[in-house]
């Protein structure tokens, strides 16, 4: 099932939920991304943030189906989704997909943020505001730096 909520302003929220038995990351997810892509294209929206909820074992299949539906080098496919581990309430596979998208004011108002050559975020200037979303920066950090912010926070709180 797909829900689309437009607003406020340039933002739109798109949520897909698997049927009661979940999705294996194949047919259901592919159809979901095809429909999400159609909605994005019809409303001239670009993905700011995207989360896939489900078994981590389906991540590779989800990425393949996403690329097949959205294309591999389009504005909506460049930033990888964040996978959130967790099985559907019933069944297995993918429980859902949540997309936050924005409508750019012009074609030139979409900027991909990268670090070390890896895409990690998006800046979109819309008619109502400028939006910045960063995605999964931890994957780009050296291992010794990944725990530093939480260690510093813990020390500050203790």
PDB file of C-alpha atoms in Angstrom:
ATOM      1  CA  UNK A   1       0.000   0.000   0.000  1.00  0.00           C
ATOM      2  CA  UNK A   2       1.322   3.459  -0.915  1.00  0.00           C
ATOM      3  CA  UNK A   3       0.547   6.724   0.859  1.00  0.00           C
ATOM      4  CA  UNK A   4       1.568  10.143  -0.431  1.00  0.00           C
ATOM      5  CA  UNK A   5       1.287  13.326   1.610  1.00  0.00           C
ATOM      6  CA  UNK A   6       2.180  16.625  -0.046  1.00  0.00           C
ATOM      7  CA  UNK A   7       3.290  19.567   2.052  1.00  0.00           C
ATOM      8  CA  UNK A   8       4.182  21.543   3.861  1.00  0.00           C
ATOM      9  CA  UNK A   9       5.705  23.703   1.137  1.00  0.00           C
ATOM     10  CA  UNK A  10       8.021  21.894  -1.263  1.00  0.00           C
ATOM     11  CA  UNK A  11       8.084  18.657   0.748  1.00  0.00           C
ATOM     12  CA  UNK A  12       6.269  15.401   0.077  1.00  0.00           C
ATOM     13  CA  UNK A  13       6.247  12.231   2.146  1.00  0.00           C
ATOM     14  CA  UNK A  14       5.822   8.857   0.455  1.00  0.00           C
ATOM     15  CA  UNK A  15       5.353   5.679   2.474  1.00  0.00           C
ATOM     16  CA  UNK A  16       4.982   2.165   1.132  1.00  0.00           C
ATOM     17  CA  UNK A  17       3.957  -0.664   3.425  1.00  0.00           C
ATOM     18  CA  UNK A  18       4.136  -4.352   2.569  1.00  0.00           C
ATOM     19  CA  UNK A  19       0.975  -6.400   2.752  1.00  0.00           C
ATOM     20  CA  UNK A  20       0.438  -8.552   5.844  1.00  0.00           C
ATOM     21  CA  UNK A  21       3.031 -11.144   4.822  1.00  0.00           C
ATOM     22  CA  UNK A  22       5.896  -8.722   4.216  1.00  0.00           C
ATOM     23  CA  UNK A  23       7.869  -8.690   0.995  1.00  0.00           C
ATOM     24  CA  UNK A  24      10.854 -10.722  -0.104  1.00  0.00           C
ATOM     25  CA  UNK A  25      12.560  -7.715  -1.679  1.00  0.00           C
ATOM     26  CA  UNK A  26      11.661  -8.911  -5.164  1.00  0.00           C
ATOM     27  CA  UNK A  27       8.245  -8.397  -6.785  1.00  0.00           C
ATOM     28  CA  UNK A  28       6.575  -6.300  -4.114  1.00  0.00           C
ATOM     29  CA  UNK A  29       9.543  -4.010  -3.609  1.00  0.00           C
ATOM     30  CA  UNK A  30      10.111  -3.626  -7.355  1.00  0.00           C
ATOM     31  CA  UNK A  31       6.465  -2.628  -7.857  1.00  0.00           C
ATOM     32  CA  UNK A  32       6.714  -0.274  -4.878  1.00  0.00           C
ATOM     33  CA  UNK A  33       9.740   1.495  -6.347  1.00  0.00           C
ATOM     34  CA  UNK A  34       8.089   1.701  -9.767  1.00  0.00           C
ATOM     35  CA  UNK A  35       5.088   3.421  -8.191  1.00  0.00           C
ATOM     36  CA  UNK A  36       7.297   5.652  -6.017  1.00  0.00           C
ATOM     37  CA  UNK A  37       9.269   6.629  -9.133  1.00  0.00           C
ATOM     38  CA  UNK A  38       6.070   7.473 -11.020  1.00  0.00           C
ATOM     39  CA  UNK A  39       4.893   9.700  -8.153  1.00  0.00           C
ATOM     40  CA  UNK A  40       8.281  11.430  -7.919  1.00  0.00           C
ATOM     41  CA  UNK A  41       8.390  12.077 -11.666  1.00  0.00           C
ATOM     42  CA  UNK A  42       4.769  13.253 -11.889  1.00  0.00           C
ATOM     43  CA  UNK A  43       5.271  15.834  -9.128  1.00  0.00           C
ATOM     44  CA  UNK A  44       8.851  16.818 -10.131  1.00  0.00           C
ATOM     45  CA  UNK A  45      10.206  15.621  -6.775  1.00  0.00           C
ATOM     46  CA  UNK A  46      13.752  14.618  -5.813  1.00  0.00           C
ATOM     47  CA  UNK A  47      14.506  12.262  -2.906  1.00  0.00           C
ATOM     48  CA  UNK A  48      16.051  13.948   0.139  1.00  0.00           C
ATOM     49  CA  UNK A  49      15.967  10.981   2.487  1.00  0.00           C
ATOM     50  CA  UNK A  50      14.947   7.355   2.120  1.00  0.00           C
ATOM     51  CA  UNK A  51      14.684   4.507   4.600  1.00  0.00           C
ATOM     52  CA  UNK A  52      13.987   0.856   3.931  1.00  0.00           C
ATOM     53  CA  UNK A  53      12.638  -1.107   6.910  1.00  0.00           C
ATOM     54  CA  UNK A  54      13.146  -4.873   6.907  1.00  0.00           C
ATOM     55  CA  UNK A  55      15.439  -7.856   7.228  1.00  0.00           C
ATOM     56  CA  UNK A  56      18.989  -6.829   6.393  1.00  0.00           C
ATOM     57  CA  UNK A  57      19.285 -10.017   4.329  1.00  0.00           C
ATOM     58  CA  UNK A  58      17.077  -8.362   1.684  1.00  0.00           C
ATOM     59  CA  UNK A  59      19.291  -5.254   1.320  1.00  0.00           C
ATOM     60  CA  UNK A  60      21.126  -6.395  -1.829  1.00  0.00           C
ATOM     61  CA  UNK A  61      17.895  -7.401  -3.531  1.00  0.00           C
ATOM     62  CA  UNK A  62      16.249  -4.106  -2.561  1.00  0.00           C
ATOM     63  CA  UNK A  63      19.164  -2.139  -4.028  1.00  0.00           C
ATOM     64  CA  UNK A  64      18.951  -4.105  -7.302  1.00  0.00           C
ATOM     65  CA  UNK A  65      15.183  -3.638  -7.590  1.00  0.00           C
ATOM     66  CA  UNK A  66      15.468   0.047  -6.683  1.00  0.00           C
ATOM     67  CA  UNK A  67      18.072   0.597  -9.423  1.00  0.00           C
ATOM     68  CA  UNK A  68      15.922  -1.246 -11.961  1.00  0.00           C
ATOM     69  CA  UNK A  69      12.880   0.894 -11.125  1.00  0.00           C
ATOM     70  CA  UNK A  70      14.506   4.320 -10.567  1.00  0.00           C
ATOM     71  CA  UNK A  71      17.494   3.972 -12.899  1.00  0.00           C
ATOM     72  CA  UNK A  72      21.088   3.888 -11.698  1.00  0.00           C
ATOM     73  CA  UNK A  73      22.313   7.417 -12.429  1.00  0.00           C
ATOM     74  CA  UNK A  74      19.205   9.518 -11.907  1.00  0.00           C
ATOM     75  CA  UNK A  75      18.855  12.208  -9.235  1.00  0.00           C
ATOM     76  CA  UNK A  76      16.558   9.852  -7.339  1.00  0.00           C
ATOM     77  CA  UNK A  77      18.976   6.913  -7.389  1.00  0.00           C
ATOM     78  CA  UNK A  78      22.332   8.517  -6.556  1.00  0.00           C
ATOM     79  CA  UNK A  79      21.988   8.627  -2.758  1.00  0.00           C
ATOM     80  CA  UNK A  80      21.676   5.106  -1.327  1.00  0.00           C
ATOM     81  CA  UNK A  81      18.793   4.411   1.057  1.00  0.00           C
ATOM     82  CA  UNK A  82      19.388   3.797   4.741  1.00  0.00           C
ATOM     83  CA  UNK A  83      18.424   0.259   5.754  1.00  0.00           C
ATOM     84  CA  UNK A  84      16.736  -0.082   9.146  1.00  0.00           C
ATOM     85  CA  UNK A  85      16.938  -3.646  10.500  1.00  0.00           C
ATOM     86  CA  UNK A  86      13.654  -5.166  11.554  1.00  0.00           C
ATOM     87  CA  UNK A  87      11.315  -7.807  10.235  1.00  0.00           C
ATOM     88  CA  UNK A  88       7.698  -7.018   9.368  1.00  0.00           C
ATOM     89  CA  UNK A  89       5.154  -7.690  12.111  1.00  0.00           C
ATOM     90  CA  UNK A  90       3.934 -10.678  10.105  1.00  0.00           C
ATOM     91  CA  UNK A  91       5.954 -12.546   7.505  1.00  0.00           C
ATOM     92  CA  UNK A  92       9.495 -11.669   6.537  1.00  0.00           C
ATOM     93  CA  UNK A  93      11.523  -9.506   4.176  1.00  0.00           C
ATOM     94  CA  UNK A  94      10.789  -5.815   3.759  1.00  0.00           C
ATOM     95  CA  UNK A  95       8.208  -4.117   5.968  1.00  0.00           C
ATOM     96  CA  UNK A  96       8.177  -0.732   4.264  1.00  0.00           C
ATOM     97  CA  UNK A  97       9.873   2.187   2.556  1.00  0.00           C
ATOM     98  CA  UNK A  98       9.705   5.831   3.640  1.00  0.00           C
ATOM     99  CA  UNK A  99      10.773   8.656   1.313  1.00  0.00           C
ATOM    100  CA  UNK A 100      11.038  12.366   2.057  1.00  0.00           C
ATOM    101  CA  UNK A 101      11.237  14.312  -1.205  1.00  0.00           C
ATOM    102  CA  UNK A 102      11.359  17.975  -2.191  1.00  0.00           C
ATOM    103  CA  UNK A 103      10.388  19.896  -5.298  1.00  0.00           C
ATOM    104  CA  UNK A 104      13.370  21.913  -6.576  1.00  0.00           C
ATOM    105  CA  UNK A 105      12.704  25.436  -7.839  1.00  0.00           C
ATOM    106  CA  UNK A 106      14.869  24.810 -10.929  1.00  0.00           C
ATOM    107  CA  UNK A 107      16.804  21.914 -12.415  1.00  0.00           C
ATOM    108  CA  UNK A 108      20.018  23.551 -11.156  1.00  0.00           C
ATOM    109  CA  UNK A 109      18.816  23.674  -7.542  1.00  0.00           C
ATOM    110  CA  UNK A 110      19.688  20.037  -6.773  1.00  0.00           C
ATOM    111  CA  UNK A 111      23.172  19.405  -5.386  1.00  0.00           C
ATOM    112  CA  UNK A 112      24.607  16.024  -4.443  1.00  0.00           C
ATOM    113  CA  UNK A 113      26.902  16.221  -1.423  1.00  0.00           C
ATOM    114  CA  UNK A 114      29.828  13.838  -1.520  1.00  0.00           C
ATOM    115  CA  UNK A 115      32.740  13.055   0.726  1.00  0.00           C
ATOM    116  CA  UNK A 116      35.781  11.385  -0.716  1.00  0.00           C
ATOM    117  CA  UNK A 117      33.905  10.729  -3.947  1.00  0.00           C
ATOM    118  CA  UNK A 118      31.024   8.897  -2.242  1.00  0.00           C
ATOM    119  CA  UNK A 119      27.547  10.469  -2.370  1.00  0.00           C
ATOM    120  CA  UNK A 120      26.302  11.083   1.155  1.00  0.00           C
ATOM    121  CA  UNK A 121      23.619  13.730   0.971  1.00  0.00           C
ATOM    122  CA  UNK A 122      21.517  16.109  -0.977  1.00  0.00           C
ATOM    123  CA  UNK A 123      20.800  19.834  -0.950  1.00  0.00           C
ATOM    124  CA  UNK A 124      17.682  21.060  -2.729  1.00  0.00           C
ATOM    125  CA  UNK A 125      16.615  24.668  -3.072  1.00  0.00           C
ATOM    126  CA  UNK A 126      12.850  24.856  -3.388  1.00  0.00           C
ATOM    127  CA  UNK A 127      10.440  27.755  -3.696  1.00  0.00           C
ATOM    128  CA  UNK A 128       9.730  27.778   0.054  1.00  0.00           C
ATOM    129  CA  UNK A 129      13.033  26.738   1.636  1.00  0.00           C
ATOM    130  CA  UNK A 130      16.441  25.169   1.184  1.00  0.00           C
ATOM    131  CA  UNK A 131      16.698  21.541   2.335  1.00  0.00           C
ATOM    132  CA  UNK A 132      19.757  19.522   3.365  1.00  0.00           C
ATOM    133  CA  UNK A 133      19.706  15.806   4.146  1.00  0.00           C
ATOM    134  CA  UNK A 134      22.741  13.648   4.949  1.00  0.00           C
ATOM    135  CA  UNK A 135      22.592   9.876   4.684  1.00  0.00           C
ATOM    136  CA  UNK A 136      24.563   7.180   6.492  1.00  0.00           C
ATOM    137  CA  UNK A 137      27.765   9.150   7.037  1.00  0.00           C
ATOM    138  CA  UNK A 138      29.150   6.455   9.342  1.00  0.00           C
ATOM    139  CA  UNK A 139      29.890   4.218   6.344  1.00  0.00           C
ATOM    140  CA  UNK A 140      32.367   6.858   5.123  1.00  0.00           C
ATOM    141  CA  UNK A 141      34.288   7.261   8.394  1.00  0.00           C
ATOM    142  CA  UNK A 142      37.334   5.257   9.428  1.00  0.00           C
ATOM    143  CA  UNK A 143      36.445   2.603  12.017  1.00  0.00           C
ATOM    144  CA  UNK A 144      38.225   4.422  14.860  1.00  0.00           C
ATOM    145  CA  UNK A 145      36.077   7.518  14.304  1.00  0.00           C
ATOM    146  CA  UNK A 146      32.701   5.785  14.187  1.00  0.00           C
ATOM    147  CA  UNK A 147      32.312   5.594  17.967  1.00  0.00           C
ATOM    148  CA  UNK A 148      33.912   8.916  18.818  1.00  0.00           C
ATOM    149  CA  UNK A 149      30.711  11.036  18.893  1.00  0.00           C
ATOM    150  CA  UNK A 150      28.917   8.550  21.154  1.00  0.00           C
ATOM    151  CA  UNK A 151      31.967   8.279  23.432  1.00  0.00           C
ATOM    152  CA  UNK A 152      32.165  12.067  23.723  1.00  0.00           C
ATOM    153  CA  UNK A 153      28.437  12.283  24.430  1.00  0.00           C
ATOM    154  CA  UNK A 154      28.673   9.581  27.099  1.00  0.00           C
ATOM    155  CA  UNK A 155      31.595  11.360  28.795  1.00  0.00           C
ATOM    156  CA  UNK A 156      29.752  14.680  28.739  1.00  0.00           C
ATOM    157  CA  UNK A 157      26.685  13.114  30.344  1.00  0.00           C
ATOM    158  CA  UNK A 158      28.564  11.237  33.081  1.00  0.00           C
TER     159      UNK A 158
END
